Coordinates of C-alpha atoms in Angstrom, one line a residue:
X22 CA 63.0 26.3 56.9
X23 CA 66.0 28.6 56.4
X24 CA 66.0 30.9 53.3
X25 CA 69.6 29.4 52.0
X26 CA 67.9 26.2 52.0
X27 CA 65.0 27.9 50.0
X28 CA 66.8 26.9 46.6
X29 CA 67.9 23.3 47.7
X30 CA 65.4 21.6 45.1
X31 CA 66.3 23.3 42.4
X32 CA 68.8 20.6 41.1
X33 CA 65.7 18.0 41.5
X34 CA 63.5 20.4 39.6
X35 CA 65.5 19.6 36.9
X36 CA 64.8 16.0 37.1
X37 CA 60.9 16.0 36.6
X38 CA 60.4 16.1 32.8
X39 CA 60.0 19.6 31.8
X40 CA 58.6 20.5 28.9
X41 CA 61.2 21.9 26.3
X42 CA 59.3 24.9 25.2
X43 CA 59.3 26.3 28.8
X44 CA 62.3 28.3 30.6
X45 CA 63.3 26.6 33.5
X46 CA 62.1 28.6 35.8
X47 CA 59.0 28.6 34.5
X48 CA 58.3 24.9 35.5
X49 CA 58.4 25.1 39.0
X50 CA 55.7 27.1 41.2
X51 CA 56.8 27.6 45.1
X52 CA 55.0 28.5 47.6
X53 CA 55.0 29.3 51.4
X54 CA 51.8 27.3 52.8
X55 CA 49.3 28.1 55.6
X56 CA 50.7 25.5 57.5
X57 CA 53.1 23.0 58.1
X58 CA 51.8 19.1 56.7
X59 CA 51.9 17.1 59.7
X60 CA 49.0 14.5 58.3
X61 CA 48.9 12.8 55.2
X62 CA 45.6 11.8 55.9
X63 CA 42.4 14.4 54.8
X64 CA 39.6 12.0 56.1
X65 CA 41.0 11.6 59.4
X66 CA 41.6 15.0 59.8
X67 CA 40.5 18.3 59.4
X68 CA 43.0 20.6 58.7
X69 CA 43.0 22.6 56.0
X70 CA 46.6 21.7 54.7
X71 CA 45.7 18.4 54.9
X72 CA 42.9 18.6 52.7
X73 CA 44.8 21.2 50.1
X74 CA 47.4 18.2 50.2
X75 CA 44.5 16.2 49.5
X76 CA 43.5 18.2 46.9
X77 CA 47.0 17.5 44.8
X78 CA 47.1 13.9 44.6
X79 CA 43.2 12.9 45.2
X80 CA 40.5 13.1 42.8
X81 CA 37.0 12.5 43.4
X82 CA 33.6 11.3 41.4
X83 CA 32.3 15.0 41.3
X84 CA 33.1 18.2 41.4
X85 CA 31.5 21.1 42.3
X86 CA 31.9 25.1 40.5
X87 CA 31.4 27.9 42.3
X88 CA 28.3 28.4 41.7
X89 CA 27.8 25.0 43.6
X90 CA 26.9 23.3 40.3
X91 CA 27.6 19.8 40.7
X92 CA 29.8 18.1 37.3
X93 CA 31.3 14.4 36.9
X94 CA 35.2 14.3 37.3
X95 CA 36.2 10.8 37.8
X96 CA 32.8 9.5 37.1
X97 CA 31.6 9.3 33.3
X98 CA 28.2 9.6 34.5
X99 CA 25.3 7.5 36.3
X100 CA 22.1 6.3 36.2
X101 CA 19.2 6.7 38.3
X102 CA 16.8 4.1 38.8
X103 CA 14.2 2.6 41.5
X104 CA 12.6 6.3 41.9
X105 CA 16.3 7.1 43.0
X106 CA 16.6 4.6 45.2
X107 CA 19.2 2.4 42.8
X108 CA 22.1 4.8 41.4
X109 CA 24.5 3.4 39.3
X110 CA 27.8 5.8 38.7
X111 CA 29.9 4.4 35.9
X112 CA 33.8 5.5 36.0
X113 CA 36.1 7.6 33.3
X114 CA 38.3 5.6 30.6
X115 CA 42.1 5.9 31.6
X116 CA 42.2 6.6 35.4
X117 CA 45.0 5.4 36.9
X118 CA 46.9 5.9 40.6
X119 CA 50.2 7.3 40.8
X120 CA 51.8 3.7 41.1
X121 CA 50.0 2.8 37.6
X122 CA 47.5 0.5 39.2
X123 CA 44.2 1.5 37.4
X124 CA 41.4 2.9 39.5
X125 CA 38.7 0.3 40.0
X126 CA 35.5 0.4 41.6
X127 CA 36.8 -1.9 44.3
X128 CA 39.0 1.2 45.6
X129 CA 36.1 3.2 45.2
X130 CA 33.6 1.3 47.0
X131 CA 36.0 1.1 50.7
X132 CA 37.0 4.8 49.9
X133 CA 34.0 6.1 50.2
X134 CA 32.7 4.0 53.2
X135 CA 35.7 5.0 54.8
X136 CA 34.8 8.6 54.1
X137 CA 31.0 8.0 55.4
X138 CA 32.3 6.9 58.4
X139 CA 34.0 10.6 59.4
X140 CA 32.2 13.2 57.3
X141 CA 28.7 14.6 57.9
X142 CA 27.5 14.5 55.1
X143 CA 28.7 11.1 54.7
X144 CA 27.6 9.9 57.7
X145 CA 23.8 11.3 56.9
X146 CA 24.2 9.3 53.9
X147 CA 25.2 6.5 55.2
X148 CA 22.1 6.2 57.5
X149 CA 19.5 6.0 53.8
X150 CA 22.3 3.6 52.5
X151 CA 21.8 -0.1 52.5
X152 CA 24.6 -1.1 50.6
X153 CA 27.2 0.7 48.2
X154 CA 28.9 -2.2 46.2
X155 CA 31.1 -2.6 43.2
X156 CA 29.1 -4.0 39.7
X157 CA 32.2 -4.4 38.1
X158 CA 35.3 -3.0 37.1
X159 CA 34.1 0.6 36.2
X160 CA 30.8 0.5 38.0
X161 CA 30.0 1.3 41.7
X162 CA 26.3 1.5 43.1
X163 CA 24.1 2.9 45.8
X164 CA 21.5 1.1 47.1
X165 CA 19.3 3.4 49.2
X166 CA 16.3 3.4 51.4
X167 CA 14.9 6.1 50.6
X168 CA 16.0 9.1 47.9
X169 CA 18.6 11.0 48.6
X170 CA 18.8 14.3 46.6
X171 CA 22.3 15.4 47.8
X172 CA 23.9 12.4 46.7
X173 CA 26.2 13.9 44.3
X174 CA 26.7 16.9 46.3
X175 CA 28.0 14.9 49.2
X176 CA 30.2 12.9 46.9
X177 CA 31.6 16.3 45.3
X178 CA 32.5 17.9 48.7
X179 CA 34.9 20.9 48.8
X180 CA 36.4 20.8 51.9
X181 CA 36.4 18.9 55.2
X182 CA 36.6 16.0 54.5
X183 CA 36.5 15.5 50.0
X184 CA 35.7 12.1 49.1
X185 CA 39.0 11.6 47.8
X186 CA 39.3 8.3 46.1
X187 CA 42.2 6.1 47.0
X188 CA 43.3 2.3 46.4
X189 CA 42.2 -0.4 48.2
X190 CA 44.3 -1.1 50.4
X191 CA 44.5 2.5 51.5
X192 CA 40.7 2.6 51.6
X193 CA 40.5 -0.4 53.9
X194 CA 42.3 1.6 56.8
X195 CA 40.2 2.3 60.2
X196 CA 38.8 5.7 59.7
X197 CA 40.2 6.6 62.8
X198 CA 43.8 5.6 62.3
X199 CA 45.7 7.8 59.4
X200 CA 46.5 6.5 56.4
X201 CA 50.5 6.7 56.3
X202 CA 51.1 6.2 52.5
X203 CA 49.8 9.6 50.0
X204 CA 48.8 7.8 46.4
X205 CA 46.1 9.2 44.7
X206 CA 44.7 9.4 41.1
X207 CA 45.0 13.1 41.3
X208 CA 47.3 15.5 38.7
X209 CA 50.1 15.4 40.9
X210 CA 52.2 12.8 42.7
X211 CA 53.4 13.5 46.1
X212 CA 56.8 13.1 46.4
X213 CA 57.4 10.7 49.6
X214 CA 61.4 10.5 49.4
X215 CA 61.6 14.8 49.2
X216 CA 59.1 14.6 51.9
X217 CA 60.3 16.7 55.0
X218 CA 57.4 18.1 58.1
X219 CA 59.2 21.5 58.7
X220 CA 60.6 22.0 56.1
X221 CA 60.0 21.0 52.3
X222 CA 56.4 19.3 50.9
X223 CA 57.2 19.0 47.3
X224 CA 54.5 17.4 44.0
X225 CA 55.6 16.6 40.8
X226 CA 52.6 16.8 38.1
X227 CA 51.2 13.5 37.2
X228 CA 52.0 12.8 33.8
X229 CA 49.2 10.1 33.1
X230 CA 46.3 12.3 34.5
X231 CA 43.6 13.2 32.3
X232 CA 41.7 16.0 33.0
X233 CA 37.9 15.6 32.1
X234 CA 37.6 16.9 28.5
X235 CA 34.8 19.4 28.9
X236 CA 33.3 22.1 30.9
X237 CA 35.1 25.1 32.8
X238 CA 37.8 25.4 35.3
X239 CA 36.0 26.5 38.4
X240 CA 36.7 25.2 41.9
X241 CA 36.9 21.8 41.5
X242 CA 34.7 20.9 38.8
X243 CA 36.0 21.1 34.6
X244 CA 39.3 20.4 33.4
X245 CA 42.1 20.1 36.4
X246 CA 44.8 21.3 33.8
X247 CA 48.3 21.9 35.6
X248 CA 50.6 24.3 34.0
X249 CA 54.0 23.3 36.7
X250 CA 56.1 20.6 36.3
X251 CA 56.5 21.1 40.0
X252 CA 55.2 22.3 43.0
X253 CA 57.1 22.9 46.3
X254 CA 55.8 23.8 49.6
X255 CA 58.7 25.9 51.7
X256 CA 57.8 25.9 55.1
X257 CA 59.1 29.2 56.5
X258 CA 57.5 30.0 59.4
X259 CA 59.2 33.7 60.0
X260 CA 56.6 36.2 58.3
X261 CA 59.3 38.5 57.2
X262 CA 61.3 35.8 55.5
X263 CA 59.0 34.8 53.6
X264 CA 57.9 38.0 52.7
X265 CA 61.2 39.0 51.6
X266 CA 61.4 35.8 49.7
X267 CA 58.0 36.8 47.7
X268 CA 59.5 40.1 46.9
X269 CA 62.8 39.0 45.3
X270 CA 60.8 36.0 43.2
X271 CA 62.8 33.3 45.1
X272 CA 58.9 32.1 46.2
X273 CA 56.1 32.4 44.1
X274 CA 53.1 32.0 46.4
X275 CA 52.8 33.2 50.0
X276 CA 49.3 31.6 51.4
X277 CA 48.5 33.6 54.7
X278 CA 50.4 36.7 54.9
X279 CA 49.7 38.3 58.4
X280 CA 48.2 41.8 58.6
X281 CA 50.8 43.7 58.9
X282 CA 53.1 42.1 56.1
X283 CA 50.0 42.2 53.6
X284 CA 50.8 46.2 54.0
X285 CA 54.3 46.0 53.1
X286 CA 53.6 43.6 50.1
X287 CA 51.0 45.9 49.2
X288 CA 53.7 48.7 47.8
X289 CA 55.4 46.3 45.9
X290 CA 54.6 46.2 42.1
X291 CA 55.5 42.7 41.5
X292 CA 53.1 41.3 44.0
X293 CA 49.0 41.0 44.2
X294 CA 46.9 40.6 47.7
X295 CA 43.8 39.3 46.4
X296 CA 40.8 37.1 48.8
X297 CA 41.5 33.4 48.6
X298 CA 37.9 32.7 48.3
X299 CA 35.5 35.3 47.7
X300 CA 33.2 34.0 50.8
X301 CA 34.5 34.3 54.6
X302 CA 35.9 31.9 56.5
X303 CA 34.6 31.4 60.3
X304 CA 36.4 31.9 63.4
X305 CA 35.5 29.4 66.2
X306 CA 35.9 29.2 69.7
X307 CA 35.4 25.1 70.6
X308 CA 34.8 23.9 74.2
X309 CA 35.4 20.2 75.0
X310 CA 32.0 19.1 76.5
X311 CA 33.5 15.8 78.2
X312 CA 34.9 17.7 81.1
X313 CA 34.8 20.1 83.4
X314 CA 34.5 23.3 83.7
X315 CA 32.6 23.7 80.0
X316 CA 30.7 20.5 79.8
X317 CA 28.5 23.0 82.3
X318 CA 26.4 24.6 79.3
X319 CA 26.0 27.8 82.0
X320 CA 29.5 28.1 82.3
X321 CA 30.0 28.3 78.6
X322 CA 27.2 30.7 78.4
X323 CA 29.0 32.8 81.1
X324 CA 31.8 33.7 78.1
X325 CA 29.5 35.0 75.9
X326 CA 29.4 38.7 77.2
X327 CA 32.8 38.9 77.0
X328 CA 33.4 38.2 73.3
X329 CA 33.8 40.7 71.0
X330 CA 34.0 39.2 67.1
X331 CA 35.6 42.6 66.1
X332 CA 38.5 41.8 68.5
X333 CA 39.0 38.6 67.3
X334 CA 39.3 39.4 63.4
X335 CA 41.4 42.6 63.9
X336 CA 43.7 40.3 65.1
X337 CA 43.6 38.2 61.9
X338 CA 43.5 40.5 59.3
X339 CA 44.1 44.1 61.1
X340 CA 42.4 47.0 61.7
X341 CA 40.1 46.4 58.2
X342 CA 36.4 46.1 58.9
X343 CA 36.3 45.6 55.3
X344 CA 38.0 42.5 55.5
X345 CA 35.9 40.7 58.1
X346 CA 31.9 40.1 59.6
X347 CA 31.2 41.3 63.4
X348 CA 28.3 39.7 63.1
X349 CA 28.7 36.4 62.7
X350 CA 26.3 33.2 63.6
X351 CA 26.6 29.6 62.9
X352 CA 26.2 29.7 59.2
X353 CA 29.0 31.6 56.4
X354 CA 28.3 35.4 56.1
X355 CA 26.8 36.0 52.7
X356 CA 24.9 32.8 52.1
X357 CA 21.1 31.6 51.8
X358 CA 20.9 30.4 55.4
X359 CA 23.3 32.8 57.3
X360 CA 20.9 34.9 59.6
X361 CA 20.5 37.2 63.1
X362 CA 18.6 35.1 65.2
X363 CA 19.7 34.7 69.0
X364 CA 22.4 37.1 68.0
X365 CA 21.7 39.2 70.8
X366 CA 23.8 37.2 73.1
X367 CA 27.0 38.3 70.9
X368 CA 25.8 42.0 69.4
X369 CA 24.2 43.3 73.0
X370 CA 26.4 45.2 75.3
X371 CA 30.4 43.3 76.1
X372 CA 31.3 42.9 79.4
X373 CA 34.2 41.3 80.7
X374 CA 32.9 41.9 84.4
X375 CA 29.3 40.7 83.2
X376 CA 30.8 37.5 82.4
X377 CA 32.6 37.2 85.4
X378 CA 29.5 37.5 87.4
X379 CA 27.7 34.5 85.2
X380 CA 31.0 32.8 85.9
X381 CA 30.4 32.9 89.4
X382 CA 26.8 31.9 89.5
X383 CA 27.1 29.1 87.2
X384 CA 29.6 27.6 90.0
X385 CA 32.7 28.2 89.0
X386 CA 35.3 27.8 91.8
X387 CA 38.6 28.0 90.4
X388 CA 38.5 24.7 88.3
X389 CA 41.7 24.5 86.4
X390 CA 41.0 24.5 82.7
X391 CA 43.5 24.2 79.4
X392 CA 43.6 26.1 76.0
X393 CA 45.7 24.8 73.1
X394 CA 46.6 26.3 70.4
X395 CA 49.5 27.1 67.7
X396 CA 51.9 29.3 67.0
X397 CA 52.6 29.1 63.5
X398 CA 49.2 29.2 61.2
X399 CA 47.4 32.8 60.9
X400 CA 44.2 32.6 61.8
X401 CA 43.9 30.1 64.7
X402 CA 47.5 31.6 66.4
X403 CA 45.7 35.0 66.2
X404 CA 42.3 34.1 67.5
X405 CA 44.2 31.9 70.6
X406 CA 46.6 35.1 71.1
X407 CA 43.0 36.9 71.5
X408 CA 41.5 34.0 73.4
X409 CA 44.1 33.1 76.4
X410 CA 44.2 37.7 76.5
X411 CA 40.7 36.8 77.6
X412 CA 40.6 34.0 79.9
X413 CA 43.3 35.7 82.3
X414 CA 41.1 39.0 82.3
X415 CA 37.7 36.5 83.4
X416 CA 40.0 34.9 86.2
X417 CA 40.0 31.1 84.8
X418 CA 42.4 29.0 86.1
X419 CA 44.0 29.0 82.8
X420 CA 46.8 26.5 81.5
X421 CA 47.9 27.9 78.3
X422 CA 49.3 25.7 75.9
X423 CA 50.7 27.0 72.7
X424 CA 52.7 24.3 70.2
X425 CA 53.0 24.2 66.6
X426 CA 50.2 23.5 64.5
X427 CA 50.3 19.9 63.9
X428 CA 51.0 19.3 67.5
X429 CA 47.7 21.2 68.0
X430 CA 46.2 19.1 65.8
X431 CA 47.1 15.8 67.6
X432 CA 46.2 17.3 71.0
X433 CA 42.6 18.0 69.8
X434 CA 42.0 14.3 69.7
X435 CA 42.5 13.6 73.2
X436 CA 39.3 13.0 75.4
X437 CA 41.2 12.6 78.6
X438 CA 40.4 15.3 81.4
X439 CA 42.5 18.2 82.1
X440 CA 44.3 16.3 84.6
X441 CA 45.8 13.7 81.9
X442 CA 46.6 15.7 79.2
X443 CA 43.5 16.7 77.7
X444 CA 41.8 20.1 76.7
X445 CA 39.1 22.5 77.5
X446 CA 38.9 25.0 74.7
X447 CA 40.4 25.9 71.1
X448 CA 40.3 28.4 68.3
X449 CA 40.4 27.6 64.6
X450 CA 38.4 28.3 61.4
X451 CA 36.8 27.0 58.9
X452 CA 35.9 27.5 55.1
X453 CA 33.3 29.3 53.7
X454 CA 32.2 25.7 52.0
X455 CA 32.1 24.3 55.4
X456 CA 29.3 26.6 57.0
X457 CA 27.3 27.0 54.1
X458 CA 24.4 24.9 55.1
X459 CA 24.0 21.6 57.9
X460 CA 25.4 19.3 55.8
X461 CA 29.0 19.5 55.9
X462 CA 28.8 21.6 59.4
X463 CA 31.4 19.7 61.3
X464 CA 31.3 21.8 64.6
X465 CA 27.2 22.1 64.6
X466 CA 27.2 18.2 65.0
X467 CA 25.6 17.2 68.3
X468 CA 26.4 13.5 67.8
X469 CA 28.3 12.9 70.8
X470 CA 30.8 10.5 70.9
X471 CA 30.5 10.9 66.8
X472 CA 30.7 14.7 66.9
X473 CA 33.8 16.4 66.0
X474 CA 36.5 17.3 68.7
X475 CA 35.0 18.7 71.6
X476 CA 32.0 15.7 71.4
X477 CA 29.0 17.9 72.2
X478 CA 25.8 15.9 72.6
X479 CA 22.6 18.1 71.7
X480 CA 20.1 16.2 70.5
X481 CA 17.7 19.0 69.1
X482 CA 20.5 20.1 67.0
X483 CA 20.8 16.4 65.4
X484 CA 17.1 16.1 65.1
X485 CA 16.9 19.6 63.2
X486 CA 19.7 18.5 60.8
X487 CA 17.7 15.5 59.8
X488 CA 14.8 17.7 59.2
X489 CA 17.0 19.9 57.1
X490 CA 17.8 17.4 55.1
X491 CA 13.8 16.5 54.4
X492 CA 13.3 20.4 53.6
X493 CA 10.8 21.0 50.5
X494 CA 12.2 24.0 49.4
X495 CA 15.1 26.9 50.3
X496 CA 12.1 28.9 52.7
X497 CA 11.8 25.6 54.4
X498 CA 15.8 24.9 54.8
X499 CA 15.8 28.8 56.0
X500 CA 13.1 28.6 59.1
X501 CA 15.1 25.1 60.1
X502 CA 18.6 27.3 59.9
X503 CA 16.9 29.4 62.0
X504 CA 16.0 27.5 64.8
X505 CA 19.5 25.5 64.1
X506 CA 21.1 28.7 64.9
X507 CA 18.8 29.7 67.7
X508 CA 19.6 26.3 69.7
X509 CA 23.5 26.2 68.5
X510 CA 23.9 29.8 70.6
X511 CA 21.8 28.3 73.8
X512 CA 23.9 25.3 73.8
X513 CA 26.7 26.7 72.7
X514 CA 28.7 23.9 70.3
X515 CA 31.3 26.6 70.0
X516 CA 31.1 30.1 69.9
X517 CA 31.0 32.0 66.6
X518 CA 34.4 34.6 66.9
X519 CA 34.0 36.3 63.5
X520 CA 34.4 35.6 59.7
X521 CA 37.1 37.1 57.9
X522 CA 38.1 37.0 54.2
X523 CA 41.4 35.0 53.9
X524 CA 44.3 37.3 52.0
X525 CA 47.1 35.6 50.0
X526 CA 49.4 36.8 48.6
X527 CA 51.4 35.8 44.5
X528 CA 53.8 37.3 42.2
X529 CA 52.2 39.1 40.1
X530 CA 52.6 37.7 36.8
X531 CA 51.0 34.2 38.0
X532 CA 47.3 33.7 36.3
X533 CA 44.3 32.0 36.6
X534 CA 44.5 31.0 39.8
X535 CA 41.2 28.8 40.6
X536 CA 39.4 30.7 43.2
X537 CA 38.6 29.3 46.2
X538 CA 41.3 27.2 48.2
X539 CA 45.3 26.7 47.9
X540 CA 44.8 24.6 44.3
X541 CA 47.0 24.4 41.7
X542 CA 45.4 23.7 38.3
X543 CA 44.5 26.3 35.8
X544 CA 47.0 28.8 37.8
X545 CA 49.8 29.4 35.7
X546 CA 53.1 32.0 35.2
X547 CA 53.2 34.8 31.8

């Protein structure tokens, strides 16, 4: 997007009901996302921007505060019967979608089997579910085989994948096809005819939500209260324009500020750098395990002398240890089940010619090989930057493929060989809430053909999640997380590259911005 077009909206701003007590410009928050939206679709994918899109226009039965306190938001409440094998969840008064259909538990019901068919967590549940089926009209129920004490955690997921609620029709789509329309229940509509990938994502608030009428704003749990009449993503991809745009006031809200403008926005008065989320995100380095070269687990152990995490997140957030974790394993930095075992294969002595000596006694001959990656999100561009410095300097056979994100994001799917198209390795991150235990772990799956791009198959790893699940107690979850961690860096899923804290970056006279991710309720301009 071109700054003179950064003001193009303004005459439709005009058009979405402002409140008369409010100066104009008041009304309208813009922002400068991590990302362009290439997906509407957060179960089918993973990317973040998808599910902060998701975030605007979805709701879900539970939320979840940052203290991981679990709350009803579009549930009333439930019941728990059959030694919690029969759970009965009973829905709020007054939902309704953004086309004034109101939310029934027949759109629940396909919405979340939908979502169980893609998610971890979903897809554990799924396997102690015998049926989840609508009662009525405001009723939905679970019918398990056995209990299942993370019910409503599951249901009030964060991140990849929420179980965003959506209607019928929506629901009923193949998980693995995307959903092509965005209506939600959420507190904002997405706009469909301002819709433009590249260029403009703009949400109008949702003037028949109602939030839930108790609790606190945290995360996404309590009231979802939205102080803008409108919210437009600007996609500016030029780090300096946007920049530029923050300082004048013309944006409000830059998401992922690289290093180097964080310091420039640093001196200015009228702007704040403050974490995202308090917790790290992790860095990742993914090998496709369908083909050659790394579906040879020695060949994917032959990289690990030569990654350094410290390289990796200087190149996301700059030369700040403060600001990232060179010591990062499979779980998020900070948390209960986050710990050192089988580090020694990342903290012992780096060596690039090391690795090219494991390279060459695990067989490698020159295969060809292909890393993908984008040009235009923060994190993942930086890491890949890092990465394909790296491959050239071990000798691979390297095709280096660098596209905008959402192209990345296509390309990820493919499981054809090199040869046709396909891929060999990525970079990308993910939350904090992502990592924090098995659960929701997309990248620790060892599923297979139900795994997450890159389709490892380690069956220990799935066996130990299951077990997980069955803990007693937080000592017992902690010795499995252990042994998780010690198989994940033998078999190598990915490759841990680092956690860093995500900066953004707001005028400075925006409030109450809900910790976290990219949301906009509670957050609003004095």
């Amino acid at each position: 997007m071109k700054r003179r077009d950064l003001f193009a909206g303004a005459a439709a701003a005009t058009l979405a009901g402002p409140a008369l007590a409010q100066p104009a410009q008041n009304r309208v928050l813009k922002m400068v996302p991590q990302a362009n939206l290439t997906s509407l679709d957060p179960i089918w994918t993973t990317a973040n921007i998808t599910r902060n899109h998701g975030h605007m226009i979805y709701d879900t039965l539970y939320g979840v505060n940052a203290n991981f306190e679990i709350s009803p938001q579009m549930a009333a409440g439930h019941v728990v019967e059959d030694e919690g094998k029969l759970i009965t969840i009973t829905l709020r008064d007054g939902l309704k979608f953004h086309d004034g259909e109101p939310v029934r538990a027949s759109d629940v019901v396909p919405s979340l089997t939908r979502w169980m068919r893609r998610n971890p967590m979903g897809q554990k549940l799924a396997t102690v579910t015998d049926a989840v089926e609508v009662v009525d009209d405001k009723r939905l129920r679970f019918r398990l085989k056995r209990p299942f004490p993370l019910l409503f955690s599951a249901l009030a997921q964060v991140s990849n994948s929420p179980a965003f609620v959506m209607p019928e029709r929506l629901a009923k789509t193949d998980p693995f096809q995307q959903v092509r329309e965005a209506i939600g229940s959420g507190p904002f509509v997405f706009k469909a005819d301002e819709f433009n990938s590249g260029s403009r994502v703009v949400y109008t608030k949702f003037g028949d939500y109602v939030p839930v009428p108790n609790g606190t704003t945290s995360l996404t749990a309590g009231p979802k209260v939205v102080h803008f009449d409108r919210v437009e993503w600007n996609i500016i991809v030029d780090a300096a324009t946007s920049a530029a745009a923050l300082q004048t006031g013309e944006i409000d809200w830059y998401e992922q500020p690289p290093p180097e403008i964080q310091q420039l926005l640093k001196r200015n008065r009228q702007v704040k750098i403050e974490a995202i989320d308090p917790l790290p995100l992790t860095g990742i380095l993914r090998f496709n395990h369908l083909h050659p070269p790394f579906n040879d687990k020695k060949l994917r152990q032959a990289l690990l002398p030569a990654i350094t995490q410290a390289d990796f997140m200087a190149a996301v957030v700059g030369d700040e240890p403060q600001n990232y974790v060179a010591n990062c394993g499979i779980f998020t930095p900070g948390t209960p089940l986050a710990n050192d075992v089988g580090m020694s294969v990342l903290n012992g002595p780096r060596s690039i010619d090391r690795a090219k000596e494991l390279l060459r006694a695990a067989g490698y001959t020159n295969q060809p090989m292909r890393l993908i990656g984008p040009t235009d999100i923060l994190a993942p561009s930086a890491m890949t930057q890092v990465g394909a410095d790296l491959v050239r300097r071990l000798g691979l056979n390297a095709d280096i493929v660098l596209t905008d994100w959402g192209t990345t994001v296509q390309r990820r799917t493919s499981r054809e060989p090199v040869e046709r198209g396909g891929w060999s390795m990525l970079f990308t991150s993910f939350s904090s809430f992502d990592f924090v235990n098995p659960a929701a772990h997309f990248p620790l799956r060892g599923n297979g053909d139900g795994a997450w791009f890159g389709w490892p198959n380690i069956p220990r790893l799935e066996e130990l999640r299951d077990s997980w699940f069955d803990a007693p107690n937080l000592d017992a979850e902690k010795s499995i997380a252990r042994e998780m961690q010690t198989v994940a860096l033998d078999e190598l899923p990915y490759i841990p590259v680092g956690a860093y804290k995500s900066l953004t970056a707001l005028r400075s006279n925006l409030q109450d911005r809900v910790s976290g991710l990219a949301l906009f309720w509670g957050i609003r301009r004095v």
